[in-house]
Amino acid sequence: MADTVRWGVPATGGVAAAFTAELRGMPDAEVVAVVAGASRREDSARAFAERFGIPTAYGDWESLATDGNVDVVYVATPHSAHRAAAGLCLEAGRAVLCEKPFTLNVREAEEPVALARRRGRFLMEAMWTYCNPVVRRLAEMVRDGAVGEVRTVQADFGLAGPFAADHRLRDPAVGGGALLDLGVYPVSFAQLLLGETDTVQAHALLSDAGVDLNTGMLLGWDSRASALLSCSIVADTPMTASVTGSGGRIDLPRGFFHPDRFVLHREGREPEEYAPAIDRYSFRPEAAEVMRCLRAGETESPLVPVDGTLAVMRTLDAVRDRIGVRSPQEAGYPEGVGPLPAQGRGPVPAGGPVPAGGRGPVPPQDEAAAPVTPARGPGYPPR
């Protein structure tokens, strides 16, 4: 592959714009084509192209998918369209980075995964959290026993809104609700550290239209570890996370899904802060991982493995089963859109407490790790 990786973007919304802006600042990336989403007009693509200096604006996905000048496509459509957009691009021979949630359910997710593996094409979920240097370091430390045996994980992601009844977050036709849009982060964080869950309990407040407005989850593992997670589109929650083990605790501050620091607490020691100099809002680590994989000829990322994406989708399906949420696209499905499998959890590696199943072990970071230093500032008081 050439030094410059050429991107196509089949969407023109806010996330697509933010990602495109980041790509423009990377010397080894170029956005060469864009197409408006299904709900937008072709002039939206032309305006987007003019804004970001993109040479080609298409009016349909197929034209972008079959453009031989495009190496990889960033799918940032509404998630109800992820399966169709990703599948079209993979079938046409493009590599795909697909936004989270990967699809509406695991049945949909299995289709592009099978297609990518059959065609030998690169596919990755755009879980930027897993590419964040702080989260990578946290996972390494947990794996290496910094907090002992993991006992519990806590994480929440809630927005107060208010969101109008016709907002996409409250629209069942596009997979609206707190769980798929926001809950994917707490679930992904827990399964990064503990692998795929063995049991799921959940409780939710539903809208009249049938989407979840506020959802609480209790996940359990055969190791007797647990995770207490929540998501909301009617409440501004702390948006923090922590992992507690037999020998300590690591806390992530507000915005845990794109952190710039964490604090390690251990009995008899001063709190220790890990705070590398990074831009916590940047999509660049995620884009860089995609381009690294493409240049190396890898079809899946070790940071965001596809099997881990499917594991998270199974857990989200199980939560939706428990709270009674089904999208209109699932009307023909039998009851139980995503039962938890009896196997496939993954073994516990000998070197540490983090299972290799679920998201898989976190590879060591390429960049030099910043030192863990004594915590400072009023935001990190000892607990």
XYZ file of C-alpha atoms in Angstrom:
383
model
C 0.000 0.000 0.000
C 1.131 3.535 -0.767
C 2.344 5.768 2.046
C -0.881 7.789 1.889
C -4.078 5.940 2.827
C -7.117 7.193 0.921
C -10.401 7.425 2.816
C -14.020 7.562 1.724
C -16.797 8.827 3.999
C -20.410 7.782 3.256
C -21.970 10.323 5.624
C -21.940 14.059 6.255
C -23.102 14.339 9.859
C -21.309 15.704 12.901
C -19.198 12.645 13.712
C -18.198 12.242 10.059
C -17.147 15.898 9.991
C -15.084 15.582 13.177
C -13.328 12.459 11.914
C -12.663 14.005 8.497
C -11.175 17.090 10.128
C -8.779 14.859 12.078
C -7.761 12.976 8.933
C -6.908 16.239 7.206
C -4.316 16.884 9.894
C -2.578 13.531 9.381
C 0.192 13.609 6.750
C -0.356 9.968 5.745
C -4.138 10.222 5.250
C -6.291 11.757 2.531
C -10.078 11.898 2.207
C -10.803 11.438 -1.494
C -14.570 10.835 -1.652
C -17.753 11.530 0.276
C -21.418 10.684 -0.157
C -24.414 12.063 1.701
C -26.276 9.685 3.988
C -29.564 8.189 2.889
C -31.545 10.899 4.656
C -29.584 13.773 3.094
C -29.482 15.289 -0.398
C -26.579 15.156 -2.826
C -25.933 18.859 -2.274
C -25.063 17.942 1.310
C -22.193 15.831 -0.016
C -21.037 18.654 -2.283
C -21.086 21.140 0.593
C -19.164 18.666 2.785
C -16.608 18.138 -0.004
C -16.101 21.870 -0.422
C -15.736 22.364 3.307
C -12.972 19.764 3.624
C -11.364 20.000 0.196
C -12.505 16.522 -0.898
C -12.176 16.029 -4.668
C -15.188 13.753 -5.247
C -18.768 13.967 -3.955
C -21.172 11.150 -4.816
C -24.922 10.897 -4.542
C -25.074 7.195 -3.644
C -23.129 4.679 -1.570
C -22.440 2.291 -4.455
C -20.468 4.894 -6.375
C -18.196 5.476 -3.400
C -17.893 1.758 -2.638
C -16.743 0.971 -6.184
C -14.317 3.899 -6.422
C -10.906 2.294 -6.894
C -9.210 5.392 -5.488
C -10.646 4.634 -2.036
C -8.643 2.323 0.244
C -10.838 2.391 3.337
C -14.326 3.635 4.146
C -15.339 5.227 7.454
C -18.995 4.300 8.056
C -20.587 6.980 10.242
C -24.193 6.658 9.129
C -26.983 6.140 11.693
C -26.338 2.689 13.137
C -29.499 1.278 11.573
C -27.635 1.623 8.244
C -24.262 0.248 9.376
C -24.842 -3.289 8.140
C -25.909 -2.163 4.661
C -23.175 0.432 4.227
C -20.387 -1.776 5.574
C -21.551 -4.769 3.573
C -21.712 -2.807 0.324
C -18.192 -1.460 0.796
C -16.701 -4.809 1.810
C -18.327 -6.527 -1.154
C -16.749 -3.920 -3.431
C -13.317 -4.623 -1.977
C -12.927 -1.701 0.417
C -11.566 -1.897 3.940
C -14.087 -0.646 6.522
C -13.966 1.232 9.819
C -17.540 1.132 11.150
C -18.845 3.343 13.931
C -20.304 2.016 17.146
C -22.649 0.438 17.857
C -21.441 -1.856 15.118
C -24.999 -2.781 14.086
C -28.438 -3.022 15.675
C -27.837 -6.576 16.941
C -25.420 -9.472 16.728
C -27.294 -11.142 13.875
C -26.661 -8.087 11.746
C -23.067 -7.837 12.972
C -22.235 -11.381 11.933
C -22.978 -10.594 8.276
C -20.229 -8.009 7.571
C -17.830 -9.960 9.794
C -18.371 -13.130 7.762
C -18.106 -11.164 4.517
C -14.865 -9.461 5.541
C -13.290 -12.750 6.564
C -14.457 -14.480 3.413
C -13.109 -11.724 1.195
C -9.961 -11.122 3.247
C -10.866 -7.455 3.834
C -10.026 -5.296 6.821
C -12.910 -4.584 9.209
C -12.860 -2.775 12.561
C -15.402 -1.191 14.873
C -14.656 2.480 15.514
C -14.306 2.017 19.274
C -11.953 4.963 19.794
C -11.813 4.201 23.518
C -9.720 1.100 22.880
C -7.175 3.086 20.876
C -6.853 5.781 23.542
C -3.341 5.610 25.083
C -4.699 6.063 28.614
C -7.168 3.189 28.294
C -4.485 1.003 26.729
C -2.171 1.693 29.647
C -4.946 1.044 32.177
C -5.731 -2.322 30.597
C -2.043 -3.270 30.598
C -1.733 -2.419 34.292
C -4.865 -4.390 35.185
C -3.616 -7.329 33.145
C -0.269 -7.144 34.944
C -1.953 -7.239 38.356
C -1.792 -3.597 39.463
C -5.133 -3.923 41.290
C -4.912 -7.638 42.012
C -7.795 -9.886 40.982
C -10.577 -7.784 39.468
C -13.709 -7.790 41.643
C -15.901 -5.103 40.143
C -16.137 -2.595 37.314
C -18.362 0.471 37.405
C -19.126 2.815 34.506
C -21.924 5.149 33.434
C -22.777 7.365 30.489
C -25.822 9.611 30.710
C -26.999 12.770 28.973
C -29.805 14.928 30.342
C -31.085 16.196 26.996
C -33.874 16.955 26.740
C -34.179 15.279 23.358
C -37.320 15.921 21.317
C -39.575 13.005 20.496
C -38.420 13.075 16.860
C -34.693 13.152 17.747
C -32.754 10.113 16.496
C -31.946 9.121 20.097
C -35.675 8.575 20.669
C -36.513 7.112 17.268
C -36.929 3.313 17.292
C -36.703 3.218 13.489
C -32.989 4.092 13.631
C -32.165 2.096 16.758
C -32.666 4.966 19.165
C -32.306 4.721 22.921
C -29.620 5.036 25.543
C -28.256 1.509 25.316
C -26.998 1.340 21.732
C -25.793 4.936 21.551
C -24.269 5.335 25.020
C -24.446 2.006 26.844
C -22.066 0.468 24.341
C -19.246 2.363 26.101
C -19.724 1.024 29.661
C -20.302 -2.501 28.320
C -17.206 -2.314 26.102
C -15.113 -0.992 28.993
C -16.197 -3.816 31.296
C -15.591 -6.494 28.683
C -12.201 -5.046 27.797
C -11.134 -5.843 31.342
C -13.103 -9.015 32.078
C -13.954 -10.610 28.746
C -17.460 -11.536 27.643
C -19.941 -11.657 30.486
C -21.550 -14.880 31.705
C -24.771 -13.438 33.165
C -26.851 -10.327 32.469
C -29.487 -8.542 34.534
C -31.060 -5.249 33.459
C -33.789 -2.767 34.287
C -34.964 0.197 32.219
C -37.319 3.126 31.813
C -38.859 2.978 28.330
C -40.468 5.726 26.263
C -43.964 5.436 24.826
C -42.292 4.641 21.504
C -40.433 1.722 23.087
C -36.847 2.980 23.261
C -34.874 2.827 26.502
C -34.449 6.184 28.192
C -32.546 4.994 31.256
C -30.994 1.546 31.639
C -29.132 -0.134 34.479
C -27.115 -3.316 33.982
C -25.524 -5.853 36.296
C -23.114 -8.163 34.500
C -21.564 -11.199 36.159
C -18.667 -13.515 35.433
C -17.972 -17.069 36.558
C -14.925 -15.666 38.365
C -17.503 -13.925 40.627
C -16.475 -10.519 39.295
C -19.295 -8.128 38.466
C -19.922 -4.880 36.618
C -22.481 -2.248 37.540
C -23.204 -0.146 34.467
C -25.768 2.435 33.406
C -26.733 4.689 30.520
C -29.325 7.401 30.092
C -30.713 10.013 27.726
C -32.756 11.665 30.488
C -30.099 12.168 33.198
C -26.661 13.787 33.306
C -24.657 11.084 35.065
C -21.037 11.435 36.259
C -19.698 9.596 33.156
C -16.896 8.073 35.203
C -15.505 4.561 35.466
C -13.511 2.492 37.923
C -12.059 -0.972 38.205
C -11.531 -2.389 41.679
C -9.559 -5.478 42.573
C -8.236 -7.323 45.569
C -5.211 -5.024 45.684
C -6.390 -1.588 44.591
C -8.588 0.585 42.400
C -8.182 2.646 39.234
C -10.481 5.622 38.679
C -11.187 7.315 35.358
C -12.599 10.880 35.487
C -15.631 12.317 33.698
C -15.531 11.368 30.059
C -14.067 7.939 30.878
C -14.571 6.788 27.293
C -11.946 9.264 26.013
C -9.784 9.961 29.081
C -6.562 11.907 29.421
C -5.642 10.456 32.828
C -6.418 7.906 35.498
C -5.534 7.506 39.169
C -4.347 4.293 40.801
C -5.197 3.799 44.500
C -3.429 1.122 46.543
C -3.525 0.515 50.271
C -0.661 2.176 52.107
C 0.497 4.212 49.103
C -0.107 7.687 47.800
C -2.537 7.873 44.854
C -0.653 7.609 41.566
C -1.714 9.454 38.429
C -1.034 8.462 34.840
C -1.461 11.532 32.634
C 0.371 11.485 29.300
C 0.300 14.552 27.081
C -2.494 13.630 24.670
C -5.513 15.249 23.058
C -8.346 13.292 24.643
C -10.797 14.385 21.948
C -8.683 13.168 19.034
C -9.726 10.418 16.621
C -6.140 10.151 15.387
C -5.089 7.098 17.440
C -8.038 5.190 15.970
C -7.290 6.315 12.402
C -3.601 5.572 12.882
C -4.392 2.023 14.003
C -6.497 1.427 10.889
C -3.729 2.678 8.625
C -1.090 0.665 10.491
C -3.152 -2.488 9.959
C -3.651 -1.769 6.265
C 0.054 -1.207 5.666
C 0.881 -4.395 7.586
C -1.645 -6.412 5.598
C -3.722 -7.185 8.696
C -7.455 -7.765 8.245
C -8.339 -7.236 11.922
C -6.928 -4.953 14.599
C -5.449 -6.464 17.769
C -6.660 -3.376 19.632
C -10.290 -3.711 18.524
C -10.682 -7.369 17.521
C -13.813 -8.298 15.618
C -14.602 -11.182 17.969
C -14.701 -8.647 20.790
C -17.139 -6.506 18.822
C -19.418 -9.528 18.416
C -19.104 -10.273 22.151
C -20.263 -6.754 23.021
C -23.160 -7.027 20.567
C -24.243 -10.290 22.232
C -24.266 -8.566 25.612
C -26.231 -5.575 24.270
C -28.728 -8.009 22.742
C -29.074 -9.783 26.078
C -29.731 -6.475 27.832
C -32.391 -5.571 25.259
C -33.981 -8.978 25.781
C -34.197 -8.296 29.510
C -35.733 -4.830 29.162
C -38.054 -5.647 26.259
C -36.584 -3.409 23.554
C -36.752 -4.500 19.923
C -36.301 -2.334 16.856
C -38.839 -2.379 14.004
C -36.210 -4.116 11.848
C -36.361 -7.078 14.246
C -40.109 -7.574 13.963
C -39.667 -10.923 12.216
C -37.101 -12.279 14.647
C -38.070 -14.947 17.168
C -38.020 -14.000 20.813
C -34.479 -13.752 22.153
C -32.536 -11.690 19.636
C -29.232 -12.334 21.332
C -28.987 -15.182 23.840
C -25.670 -15.511 25.603
C -23.667 -18.438 24.205
C -22.596 -21.249 26.486
C -18.991 -20.976 25.440
C -16.486 -18.687 23.779
C -15.605 -16.689 26.870
C -11.874 -17.136 26.516
C -9.335 -18.440 29.038
C -7.663 -16.481 31.790
C -3.990 -16.008 30.832
C -1.431 -17.223 33.326
C 0.214 -13.826 33.594
C -2.716 -11.820 34.920
C -6.395 -11.468 35.750
C -7.712 -10.156 32.440
C -9.288 -12.876 30.266
C -8.150 -13.197 26.687
C -11.752 -13.701 25.580
C -14.141 -10.888 24.712
C -12.051 -7.989 23.456
C -8.840 -9.939 23.857
C -5.540 -9.017 25.467
C -4.361 -5.475 24.952
C -1.084 -5.316 23.027
C 1.702 -3.206 24.523
C 1.686 0.406 23.408
C 4.081 1.485 20.712
C 4.702 4.880 22.261
C 6.815 5.330 25.358
C 4.609 5.026 28.409
C 4.411 8.091 30.590
C 5.422 7.500 34.194
C 2.797 7.017 36.864
C 3.276 9.935 39.229
C 1.705 11.031 42.508
C -1.779 12.422 41.880
C -2.267 16.148 42.020
C -5.070 18.648 42.072
C -8.474 18.748 43.772
C -10.037 16.467 41.169
C -8.309 13.384 42.568
C -8.729 13.227 46.339
C -7.862 9.935 48.060
C -10.902 7.794 48.780
